[in-house]
């Protein structure tokens, strides 16, 4: 041991969204706070959220936010209502970060710069005399007589604390510092860590044609996930083909359920892509008939140019078992019907997900049944708190994950100070 430092009232481990908010809330309540971050700078993961724009929250009603927090959303009912999306927006605008609400009720800084959000939080922490220490990796949680009373750093330094808030993140995007360290700390403290798996992650498919259309983005399509022939979920919006499979907003939404089903390892997993969801089957059949009448002397690869992006034509025709060189006028009524069905249910076989290191969010984590939902306090170790992605809570895209992190962080930061005041 290289020494023991003066007692800090609150030690927050991890300077991501939840950790920074916890530190801010504790300091605002009068606590003396030390924020530890193992990376060279704070807020690394927040810098890449929303494709670098930082989708700070959602303007949805609270019940809708909870519904979109698909991993244990109801656990957040108390903390979310105590520090809701309106509070988050007021917090950042109060720090001089004007916000705007975009399609889908997604809330972003007007500048479209995540750096502005991180910088504003950093200024706020410094204004409230929060001590911030970077390159400070915590390797051990110190517990005595059932109470968290400090942490030990990788260099051997022991830091005493009256309370410890763990905000170490999940196991996704390890380059930002989220390497799963907190799971080991939680287990040593006696907590259950549920199995972690990737959520909001691209999907891997086995269909050879996908590589031929990599880079192609499709908008206003509907994708349905099937497991062993049974419909699981469907989403409407935008997707993107890649060299390994598919990604994009609606694929990411489906990916959590796909991850669960893949882990179970029972039955085939399939996506069915509706390329024309705005049209009923009958209307699409009429559309195909019109196009084929207009291009009756053209080969199918050219007769469908008004119906699909050029690169999608041959994959669709192959799936419908129609040779691209056939002429439109040669296609029978039965074959046209098969083409229409394929246009609204183009199959893709899912064989896996990309690694958890590429997931936007980690699902699973510290079991919520062992955490007080009002305060984020451990039910096992006194003066120990868990917040953010470390907890078994995760959500769809749209600002819901950051809102969850901010609500949990605010609850833990505030209560950690109030609880210590009550101990006096």
Tab-separated table of C-alpha atoms in Angstrom:
chain	number	residue	atom	x	y	z
A	1	UNK	CA	0.000	0.000	0.000
A	2	UNK	CA	1.444	3.374	-0.976
A	3	UNK	CA	-0.429	5.431	1.502
A	4	UNK	CA	-3.844	6.389	2.753
A	5	UNK	CA	-5.492	9.699	1.892
A	6	UNK	CA	-7.741	11.999	3.879
A	7	UNK	CA	-11.356	10.859	4.074
A	8	UNK	CA	-13.591	11.914	1.190
A	9	UNK	CA	-17.291	12.001	1.942
A	10	UNK	CA	-18.341	10.540	-1.416
A	11	UNK	CA	-16.189	8.624	-3.898
A	12	UNK	CA	-17.716	8.134	-7.349
A	13	UNK	CA	-16.023	5.504	-9.510
A	14	UNK	CA	-16.445	6.167	-13.224
A	15	UNK	CA	-16.907	9.511	-14.981
A	16	UNK	CA	-19.484	8.552	-17.584
A	17	UNK	CA	-23.019	9.993	-17.742
A	18	UNK	CA	-24.242	8.318	-14.541
A	19	UNK	CA	-21.047	8.976	-12.599
A	20	UNK	CA	-20.814	12.628	-13.568
A	21	UNK	CA	-24.461	13.185	-12.654
A	22	UNK	CA	-23.992	11.373	-9.345
A	23	UNK	CA	-21.006	13.554	-8.531
A	24	UNK	CA	-22.923	16.687	-9.496
A	25	UNK	CA	-25.964	15.775	-7.407
A	26	UNK	CA	-23.858	14.881	-4.360
A	27	UNK	CA	-21.913	18.130	-4.607
A	28	UNK	CA	-25.097	20.176	-5.051
A	29	UNK	CA	-26.379	18.614	-1.817
A	30	UNK	CA	-23.274	19.751	0.023
A	31	UNK	CA	-21.182	16.602	-0.180
A	32	UNK	CA	-17.421	16.572	-0.631
A	33	UNK	CA	-16.902	14.506	-3.742
A	34	UNK	CA	-14.012	12.721	-5.413
A	35	UNK	CA	-14.696	11.500	-8.947
A	36	UNK	CA	-12.337	8.771	-10.164
A	37	UNK	CA	-11.908	7.911	-13.853
A	38	UNK	CA	-9.464	5.318	-15.156
A	39	UNK	CA	-9.245	6.908	-18.611
A	40	UNK	CA	-7.141	10.027	-19.369
A	41	UNK	CA	-10.287	12.166	-19.652
A	42	UNK	CA	-13.885	12.103	-18.456
A	43	UNK	CA	-17.055	11.539	-20.473
A	44	UNK	CA	-15.495	9.399	-23.203
A	45	UNK	CA	-18.615	7.321	-23.834
A	46	UNK	CA	-20.931	10.322	-23.680
A	47	UNK	CA	-18.831	11.901	-26.433
A	48	UNK	CA	-19.862	9.182	-28.900
A	49	UNK	CA	-23.553	8.927	-27.996
A	50	UNK	CA	-26.048	9.960	-30.640
A	51	UNK	CA	-23.323	9.633	-33.291
A	52	UNK	CA	-21.358	12.351	-31.553
A	53	UNK	CA	-24.391	14.605	-31.059
A	54	UNK	CA	-25.418	13.327	-27.589
A	55	UNK	CA	-29.117	12.435	-27.436
A	56	UNK	CA	-29.433	13.597	-23.807
A	57	UNK	CA	-33.005	12.425	-23.227
A	58	UNK	CA	-36.416	11.858	-24.771
A	59	UNK	CA	-39.343	14.281	-24.672
A	60	UNK	CA	-41.750	11.332	-24.296
A	61	UNK	CA	-44.193	11.072	-21.415
A	62	UNK	CA	-42.775	9.158	-18.436
A	63	UNK	CA	-44.840	5.965	-19.025
A	64	UNK	CA	-43.523	5.842	-22.596
A	65	UNK	CA	-39.945	6.307	-21.410
A	66	UNK	CA	-40.364	3.420	-18.985
A	67	UNK	CA	-41.856	1.286	-21.762
A	68	UNK	CA	-38.780	1.956	-23.907
A	69	UNK	CA	-36.431	0.962	-21.098
A	70	UNK	CA	-36.933	-2.677	-22.022
A	71	UNK	CA	-34.495	-4.075	-19.467
A	72	UNK	CA	-36.162	-3.590	-16.058
A	73	UNK	CA	-37.722	-0.232	-16.888
A	74	UNK	CA	-40.186	-0.402	-13.994
A	75	UNK	CA	-37.267	-0.529	-11.568
A	76	UNK	CA	-36.585	3.105	-12.545
A	77	UNK	CA	-40.102	4.352	-11.830
A	78	UNK	CA	-39.115	6.128	-8.595
A	79	UNK	CA	-35.767	7.588	-9.651
A	80	UNK	CA	-37.099	8.616	-13.053
A	81	UNK	CA	-40.028	10.493	-11.572
A	82	UNK	CA	-37.743	12.130	-8.999
A	83	UNK	CA	-35.425	13.414	-11.742
A	84	UNK	CA	-37.295	13.171	-15.019
A	85	UNK	CA	-36.658	14.271	-18.601
A	86	UNK	CA	-37.876	17.807	-17.878
A	87	UNK	CA	-35.354	17.997	-15.043
A	88	UNK	CA	-32.569	16.740	-17.325
A	89	UNK	CA	-33.419	19.361	-19.940
A	90	UNK	CA	-33.585	22.113	-17.324
A	91	UNK	CA	-30.249	20.933	-15.892
A	92	UNK	CA	-28.372	21.212	-19.182
A	93	UNK	CA	-30.032	24.421	-20.308
A	94	UNK	CA	-29.161	25.842	-16.900
A	95	UNK	CA	-25.550	24.978	-17.669
A	96	UNK	CA	-25.724	27.004	-20.874
A	97	UNK	CA	-26.426	24.136	-23.294
A	98	UNK	CA	-29.529	25.030	-25.366
A	99	UNK	CA	-31.472	21.948	-26.439
A	100	UNK	CA	-33.751	21.033	-29.330
A	101	UNK	CA	-36.295	18.265	-29.857
A	102	UNK	CA	-36.160	16.343	-33.111
A	103	UNK	CA	-38.156	13.602	-34.811
A	104	UNK	CA	-39.098	10.820	-32.455
A	105	UNK	CA	-38.952	13.202	-29.457
A	106	UNK	CA	-35.166	12.902	-29.351
A	107	UNK	CA	-33.522	15.761	-27.471
A	108	UNK	CA	-30.098	17.043	-28.604
A	109	UNK	CA	-27.927	20.084	-27.901
A	110	UNK	CA	-28.645	22.789	-30.480
A	111	UNK	CA	-24.986	22.729	-31.413
A	112	UNK	CA	-25.148	19.000	-32.294
A	113	UNK	CA	-21.936	18.611	-30.312
A	114	UNK	CA	-21.634	16.021	-27.543
A	115	UNK	CA	-18.481	17.836	-26.444
A	116	UNK	CA	-20.601	20.819	-25.380
A	117	UNK	CA	-22.594	18.585	-23.013
A	118	UNK	CA	-19.490	16.992	-21.509
A	119	UNK	CA	-17.691	20.326	-21.157
A	120	UNK	CA	-20.697	21.899	-19.439
A	121	UNK	CA	-20.902	19.053	-16.932
A	122	UNK	CA	-17.176	19.300	-16.300
A	123	UNK	CA	-17.438	23.036	-15.587
A	124	UNK	CA	-20.373	22.380	-13.269
A	125	UNK	CA	-18.413	19.782	-11.318
A	126	UNK	CA	-15.455	22.098	-10.939
A	127	UNK	CA	-17.726	24.974	-9.907
A	128	UNK	CA	-19.016	22.715	-7.117
A	129	UNK	CA	-15.468	21.807	-6.066
A	130	UNK	CA	-15.685	18.176	-7.129
A	131	UNK	CA	-12.167	16.736	-7.209
A	132	UNK	CA	-11.655	14.879	-10.482
A	133	UNK	CA	-8.849	12.378	-10.798
A	134	UNK	CA	-8.167	10.710	-14.161
A	135	UNK	CA	-5.888	7.730	-14.897
A	136	UNK	CA	-7.166	6.354	-11.597
A	137	UNK	CA	-8.325	2.755	-12.020
A	138	UNK	CA	-10.105	1.228	-9.032
A	139	UNK	CA	-9.187	-2.411	-8.447
A	140	UNK	CA	-10.752	-3.065	-5.063
A	141	UNK	CA	-13.775	-2.025	-3.045
A	142	UNK	CA	-12.994	-1.791	0.679
A	143	UNK	CA	-15.783	-3.082	2.910
A	144	UNK	CA	-15.676	-3.228	6.704
A	145	UNK	CA	-18.455	-4.351	9.033
A	146	UNK	CA	-20.916	-4.470	6.141
A	147	UNK	CA	-20.180	-0.888	5.032
A	148	UNK	CA	-18.354	0.450	1.992
A	149	UNK	CA	-15.560	2.592	3.366
A	150	UNK	CA	-13.170	3.131	0.492
A	151	UNK	CA	-11.464	1.924	-2.652
A	152	UNK	CA	-7.990	0.845	-3.668
A	153	UNK	CA	-6.415	2.019	-6.918
A	154	UNK	CA	-4.259	0.070	-9.325
A	155	UNK	CA	-1.153	1.868	-8.017
A	156	UNK	CA	-1.895	0.639	-4.500
A	157	UNK	CA	-3.264	3.924	-3.146
A	158	UNK	CA	-6.097	3.429	-0.680
A	159	UNK	CA	-8.786	6.107	-0.591
A	160	UNK	CA	-11.147	6.219	2.369
A	161	UNK	CA	-14.767	7.163	1.807
A	162	UNK	CA	-17.978	7.545	3.734
A	163	UNK	CA	-19.883	6.269	0.675
A	164	UNK	CA	-18.952	4.757	-2.685
A	165	UNK	CA	-20.968	5.100	-5.893
A	166	UNK	CA	-20.004	2.606	-8.588
A	167	UNK	CA	-20.631	3.958	-12.099
A	168	UNK	CA	-18.114	1.922	-14.050
A	169	UNK	CA	-20.303	1.208	-17.082
A	170	UNK	CA	-20.900	-2.055	-18.905
A	171	UNK	CA	-18.684	-4.072	-21.255
A	172	UNK	CA	-19.382	-2.307	-24.532
A	173	UNK	CA	-16.995	0.108	-26.270
A	174	UNK	CA	-14.005	-0.769	-24.029
A	175	UNK	CA	-11.945	2.005	-25.638
A	176	UNK	CA	-14.131	4.444	-23.687
A	177	UNK	CA	-13.297	2.715	-20.409
A	178	UNK	CA	-16.294	0.366	-20.191
A	179	UNK	CA	-14.450	-2.908	-19.691
A	180	UNK	CA	-16.697	-4.620	-17.159
A	181	UNK	CA	-14.559	-3.785	-14.095
A	182	UNK	CA	-17.599	-3.027	-11.975
A	183	UNK	CA	-19.032	-6.528	-12.274
A	184	UNK	CA	-16.099	-8.007	-10.365
A	185	UNK	CA	-16.357	-5.297	-7.687
A	186	UNK	CA	-20.082	-6.000	-7.312
A	187	UNK	CA	-19.551	-9.752	-6.976
A	188	UNK	CA	-16.916	-9.282	-4.273
A	189	UNK	CA	-19.457	-7.142	-2.409
A	190	UNK	CA	-21.857	-10.084	-2.494
A	191	UNK	CA	-24.078	-8.889	-5.310
A	192	UNK	CA	-25.553	-11.011	-8.072
A	193	UNK	CA	-24.523	-10.054	-11.608
A	194	UNK	CA	-26.976	-11.316	-14.203
A	195	UNK	CA	-25.580	-12.633	-17.463
A	196	UNK	CA	-24.478	-9.775	-19.700
A	197	UNK	CA	-25.110	-9.708	-23.432
A	198	UNK	CA	-24.991	-7.144	-26.247
A	199	UNK	CA	-27.989	-4.878	-26.780
A	200	UNK	CA	-28.265	-2.259	-29.525
A	201	UNK	CA	-25.778	-4.208	-31.627
A	202	UNK	CA	-25.524	-4.989	-35.372
A	203	UNK	CA	-26.662	-8.447	-36.500
A	204	UNK	CA	-24.681	-10.978	-38.509
A	205	UNK	CA	-26.441	-12.756	-41.385
A	206	UNK	CA	-25.453	-15.722	-43.546
A	207	UNK	CA	-27.042	-14.557	-46.813
A	208	UNK	CA	-24.346	-14.204	-49.478
A	209	UNK	CA	-26.121	-11.390	-51.334
A	210	UNK	CA	-25.873	-9.040	-48.362
A	211	UNK	CA	-22.185	-8.402	-49.081
A	212	UNK	CA	-23.119	-7.331	-52.603
A	213	UNK	CA	-25.315	-4.520	-51.270
A	214	UNK	CA	-23.099	-3.421	-48.354
A	215	UNK	CA	-23.318	0.299	-47.748
A	216	UNK	CA	-26.904	0.476	-49.025
A	217	UNK	CA	-29.269	2.269	-46.660
A	218	UNK	CA	-33.017	1.635	-46.810
A	219	UNK	CA	-35.547	4.056	-45.358
A	220	UNK	CA	-39.198	3.586	-44.491
A	221	UNK	CA	-38.986	-0.199	-44.381
A	222	UNK	CA	-40.292	-2.632	-41.794
A	223	UNK	CA	-38.244	-5.472	-40.355
A	224	UNK	CA	-39.827	-8.341	-38.427
A	225	UNK	CA	-37.900	-10.775	-36.244
A	226	UNK	CA	-39.019	-14.418	-36.300
A	227	UNK	CA	-37.859	-17.196	-34.030
A	228	UNK	CA	-38.653	-20.780	-34.996
A	229	UNK	CA	-41.306	-19.386	-37.340
A	230	UNK	CA	-42.983	-17.254	-34.660
A	231	UNK	CA	-43.101	-13.461	-34.838
A	232	UNK	CA	-41.189	-11.782	-32.011
A	233	UNK	CA	-40.892	-8.053	-32.831
A	234	UNK	CA	-41.107	-5.609	-35.699
A	235	UNK	CA	-39.938	-2.030	-36.237
A	236	UNK	CA	-40.379	0.571	-38.959
A	237	UNK	CA	-37.662	2.957	-40.083
A	238	UNK	CA	-34.127	2.892	-41.451
A	239	UNK	CA	-31.547	0.111	-41.803
A	240	UNK	CA	-28.162	-0.411	-43.411
A	241	UNK	CA	-26.474	-3.394	-45.073
A	242	UNK	CA	-22.850	-4.130	-44.154
A	243	UNK	CA	-20.180	-6.661	-45.111
A	244	UNK	CA	-21.235	-8.867	-42.177
A	245	UNK	CA	-24.998	-8.354	-42.103
A	246	UNK	CA	-27.300	-5.510	-41.105
A	247	UNK	CA	-27.367	-2.527	-38.774
A	248	UNK	CA	-29.146	0.828	-38.463
A	249	UNK	CA	-31.852	2.078	-36.074
A	250	UNK	CA	-34.505	-0.602	-36.562
A	251	UNK	CA	-31.963	-3.423	-36.541
A	252	UNK	CA	-30.501	-2.128	-33.282
A	253	UNK	CA	-33.989	-2.043	-31.765
A	254	UNK	CA	-34.499	-5.698	-32.662
A	255	UNK	CA	-31.044	-6.762	-31.586
A	256	UNK	CA	-31.687	-7.095	-27.851
A	257	UNK	CA	-34.365	-9.718	-28.385
A	258	UNK	CA	-32.253	-11.366	-31.066
A	259	UNK	CA	-29.347	-11.585	-28.599
A	260	UNK	CA	-31.551	-13.297	-26.031
A	261	UNK	CA	-32.870	-15.805	-28.567
A	262	UNK	CA	-29.410	-16.534	-29.955
A	263	UNK	CA	-28.138	-17.183	-26.437
A	264	UNK	CA	-30.976	-19.670	-25.912
A	265	UNK	CA	-29.791	-21.497	-29.036
A	266	UNK	CA	-33.163	-22.970	-29.916
A	267	UNK	CA	-34.669	-22.663	-33.393
A	268	UNK	CA	-33.763	-20.527	-36.373
A	269	UNK	CA	-33.678	-16.770	-36.218
A	270	UNK	CA	-34.906	-14.894	-39.271
A	271	UNK	CA	-35.578	-11.334	-40.340
A	272	UNK	CA	-38.280	-10.625	-42.883
A	273	UNK	CA	-37.874	-7.317	-44.640
A	274	UNK	CA	-40.939	-5.498	-45.932
A	275	UNK	CA	-39.601	-3.170	-48.604
A	276	UNK	CA	-43.024	-1.614	-49.253
A	277	UNK	CA	-44.779	-1.392	-45.879
A	278	UNK	CA	-46.900	1.601	-46.882
A	279	UNK	CA	-48.769	-0.532	-49.432
A	280	UNK	CA	-51.242	-3.304	-48.747
A	281	UNK	CA	-50.655	-6.578	-50.544
A	282	UNK	CA	-53.368	-5.669	-53.061
A	283	UNK	CA	-52.008	-2.177	-53.705
A	284	UNK	CA	-48.515	-3.520	-54.209
A	285	UNK	CA	-49.804	-6.140	-56.642
A	286	UNK	CA	-51.487	-3.341	-58.617
A	287	UNK	CA	-48.235	-1.361	-58.574
A	288	UNK	CA	-46.265	-4.331	-59.915
A	289	UNK	CA	-48.859	-4.870	-62.666
A	290	UNK	CA	-48.574	-1.229	-63.752
A	291	UNK	CA	-44.785	-1.320	-63.831
A	292	UNK	CA	-44.714	-4.568	-65.769
A	293	UNK	CA	-47.207	-3.178	-68.273
A	294	UNK	CA	-45.080	-0.066	-68.733
A	295	UNK	CA	-41.859	-2.086	-69.103
A	296	UNK	CA	-43.261	-5.251	-70.656
A	297	UNK	CA	-40.422	-5.513	-73.200
A	298	UNK	CA	-37.678	-4.980	-70.644
A	299	UNK	CA	-35.853	-7.621	-68.636
A	300	UNK	CA	-36.911	-7.871	-64.997
A	301	UNK	CA	-33.653	-6.312	-63.776
A	302	UNK	CA	-34.702	-3.164	-65.676
A	303	UNK	CA	-38.489	-3.447	-65.308
A	304	UNK	CA	-38.256	-2.942	-61.526
A	305	UNK	CA	-36.093	0.156	-61.592
A	306	UNK	CA	-38.963	2.369	-60.355
A	307	UNK	CA	-39.855	-0.046	-57.584
A	308	UNK	CA	-36.531	-0.708	-55.818
A	309	UNK	CA	-33.015	0.659	-55.424
A	310	UNK	CA	-31.007	-0.811	-58.292
A	311	UNK	CA	-28.781	-2.921	-56.051
A	312	UNK	CA	-31.778	-4.557	-54.374
A	313	UNK	CA	-33.417	-5.786	-57.574
A	314	UNK	CA	-31.428	-8.970	-58.152
A	315	UNK	CA	-31.527	-10.111	-54.496
A	316	UNK	CA	-35.320	-9.730	-54.518
A	317	UNK	CA	-35.696	-11.512	-57.870
A	318	UNK	CA	-33.443	-14.351	-56.721
A	319	UNK	CA	-35.429	-14.751	-53.506
A	320	UNK	CA	-38.617	-14.844	-55.593
A	321	UNK	CA	-37.002	-17.449	-57.891
A	322	UNK	CA	-37.331	-15.207	-60.937
A	323	UNK	CA	-34.401	-14.981	-63.410
A	324	UNK	CA	-33.363	-11.312	-63.837
A	325	UNK	CA	-32.997	-11.776	-67.609
A	326	UNK	CA	-36.637	-12.820	-68.079
A	327	UNK	CA	-38.862	-10.187	-69.717
A	328	UNK	CA	-41.666	-8.589	-67.735
A	329	UNK	CA	-44.305	-9.742	-70.232
A	330	UNK	CA	-43.220	-13.359	-69.663
A	331	UNK	CA	-43.963	-13.376	-65.942
A	332	UNK	CA	-47.085	-15.336	-65.068
A	333	UNK	CA	-49.730	-14.244	-62.590
A	334	UNK	CA	-48.516	-16.840	-60.103
A	335	UNK	CA	-44.941	-15.582	-60.415
A	336	UNK	CA	-46.067	-11.979	-59.957
A	337	UNK	CA	-47.829	-13.000	-56.779
A	338	UNK	CA	-44.647	-14.643	-55.527
A	339	UNK	CA	-42.709	-11.457	-56.297
A	340	UNK	CA	-45.178	-9.344	-54.321
A	341	UNK	CA	-44.886	-11.683	-51.360
A	342	UNK	CA	-41.095	-11.456	-51.514
A	343	UNK	CA	-41.173	-7.664	-51.662
A	344	UNK	CA	-43.026	-7.669	-48.361
A	345	UNK	CA	-41.169	-10.529	-46.678
A	346	UNK	CA	-37.594	-10.716	-48.002
A	347	UNK	CA	-35.867	-13.266	-45.724
A	348	UNK	CA	-32.534	-12.858	-43.973
A	349	UNK	CA	-31.007	-15.580	-41.781
A	350	UNK	CA	-29.473	-14.267	-38.541
A	351	UNK	CA	-26.516	-16.274	-37.277
A	352	UNK	CA	-25.245	-13.999	-34.521
A	353	UNK	CA	-24.530	-10.502	-33.302
A	354	UNK	CA	-21.386	-8.455	-33.505
A	355	UNK	CA	-19.232	-8.695	-30.330
A	356	UNK	CA	-20.381	-7.030	-27.136
A	357	UNK	CA	-17.436	-4.654	-27.531
A	358	UNK	CA	-19.296	-3.170	-30.527
A	359	UNK	CA	-22.657	-2.881	-28.773
A	360	UNK	CA	-23.980	0.561	-27.904
A	361	UNK	CA	-25.334	-0.807	-24.629
A	362	UNK	CA	-24.693	-3.808	-22.406
A	363	UNK	CA	-27.764	-5.696	-21.182
A	364	UNK	CA	-27.568	-7.529	-17.871
A	365	UNK	CA	-25.510	-6.470	-14.866
A	366	UNK	CA	-25.984	-5.962	-11.131
A	367	UNK	CA	-29.353	-7.467	-10.215
A	368	UNK	CA	-31.981	-4.797	-9.570
A	369	UNK	CA	-33.622	-6.850	-6.796
A	370	UNK	CA	-30.545	-6.147	-4.680
A	371	UNK	CA	-30.708	-2.349	-5.174
A	372	UNK	CA	-33.130	0.124	-3.584
A	373	UNK	CA	-34.996	1.640	-6.576
A	374	UNK	CA	-35.504	4.986	-4.825
A	375	UNK	CA	-31.883	5.578	-3.903
A	376	UNK	CA	-29.740	3.100	-5.929
A	377	UNK	CA	-28.296	1.964	-2.584
A	378	UNK	CA	-27.119	-1.608	-2.168
A	379	UNK	CA	-29.399	-3.762	-0.032
A	380	UNK	CA	-26.368	-5.827	0.960
A	381	UNK	CA	-23.594	-3.313	1.748
A	382	UNK	CA	-24.355	-0.040	3.498
A	383	UNK	CA	-23.189	3.196	1.836
A	384	UNK	CA	-22.618	1.444	-1.501
A	385	UNK	CA	-24.502	2.531	-4.632
A	386	UNK	CA	-24.796	1.243	-8.190
A	387	UNK	CA	-25.750	3.416	-11.163
A	388	UNK	CA	-25.771	3.468	-14.948
A	389	UNK	CA	-24.990	0.675	-17.364
A	390	UNK	CA	-23.418	-1.400	-14.585
A	391	UNK	CA	-26.971	-2.084	-13.365
A	392	UNK	CA	-29.208	-4.611	-15.134
A	393	UNK	CA	-31.124	-1.839	-16.926
A	394	UNK	CA	-31.062	-1.059	-20.658
A	395	UNK	CA	-33.216	0.694	-23.223
A	396	UNK	CA	-33.850	1.270	-26.898
A	397	UNK	CA	-32.179	4.130	-28.736
A	398	UNK	CA	-33.768	7.562	-28.479
A	399	UNK	CA	-32.239	9.136	-25.372
A	400	UNK	CA	-33.674	6.541	-22.996
A	401	UNK	CA	-30.342	5.072	-21.888
A	402	UNK	CA	-28.889	8.470	-21.009
A	403	UNK	CA	-32.078	9.442	-19.191
A	404	UNK	CA	-31.826	6.231	-17.167
A	405	UNK	CA	-28.183	6.984	-16.357
A	406	UNK	CA	-28.947	10.549	-15.292
A	407	UNK	CA	-31.914	9.526	-13.135
A	408	UNK	CA	-29.958	6.775	-11.378
A	409	UNK	CA	-26.939	9.016	-10.918
A	410	UNK	CA	-29.009	11.838	-9.469
A	411	UNK	CA	-30.763	9.491	-7.037
A	412	UNK	CA	-27.531	7.959	-5.770
A	413	UNK	CA	-25.656	11.244	-5.545
A	414	UNK	CA	-28.411	13.010	-3.634
A	415	UNK	CA	-29.235	10.178	-1.267
A	416	UNK	CA	-25.617	9.355	-0.482
A	417	UNK	CA	-25.279	12.803	1.104
A	418	UNK	CA	-28.664	12.754	2.848
A	419	UNK	CA	-27.925	9.315	4.285
A	420	UNK	CA	-24.599	10.456	5.686
A	421	UNK	CA	-26.252	13.502	7.188
A	422	UNK	CA	-28.712	11.165	8.901
A	423	UNK	CA	-25.808	9.161	10.363
A	424	UNK	CA	-24.483	12.189	12.238
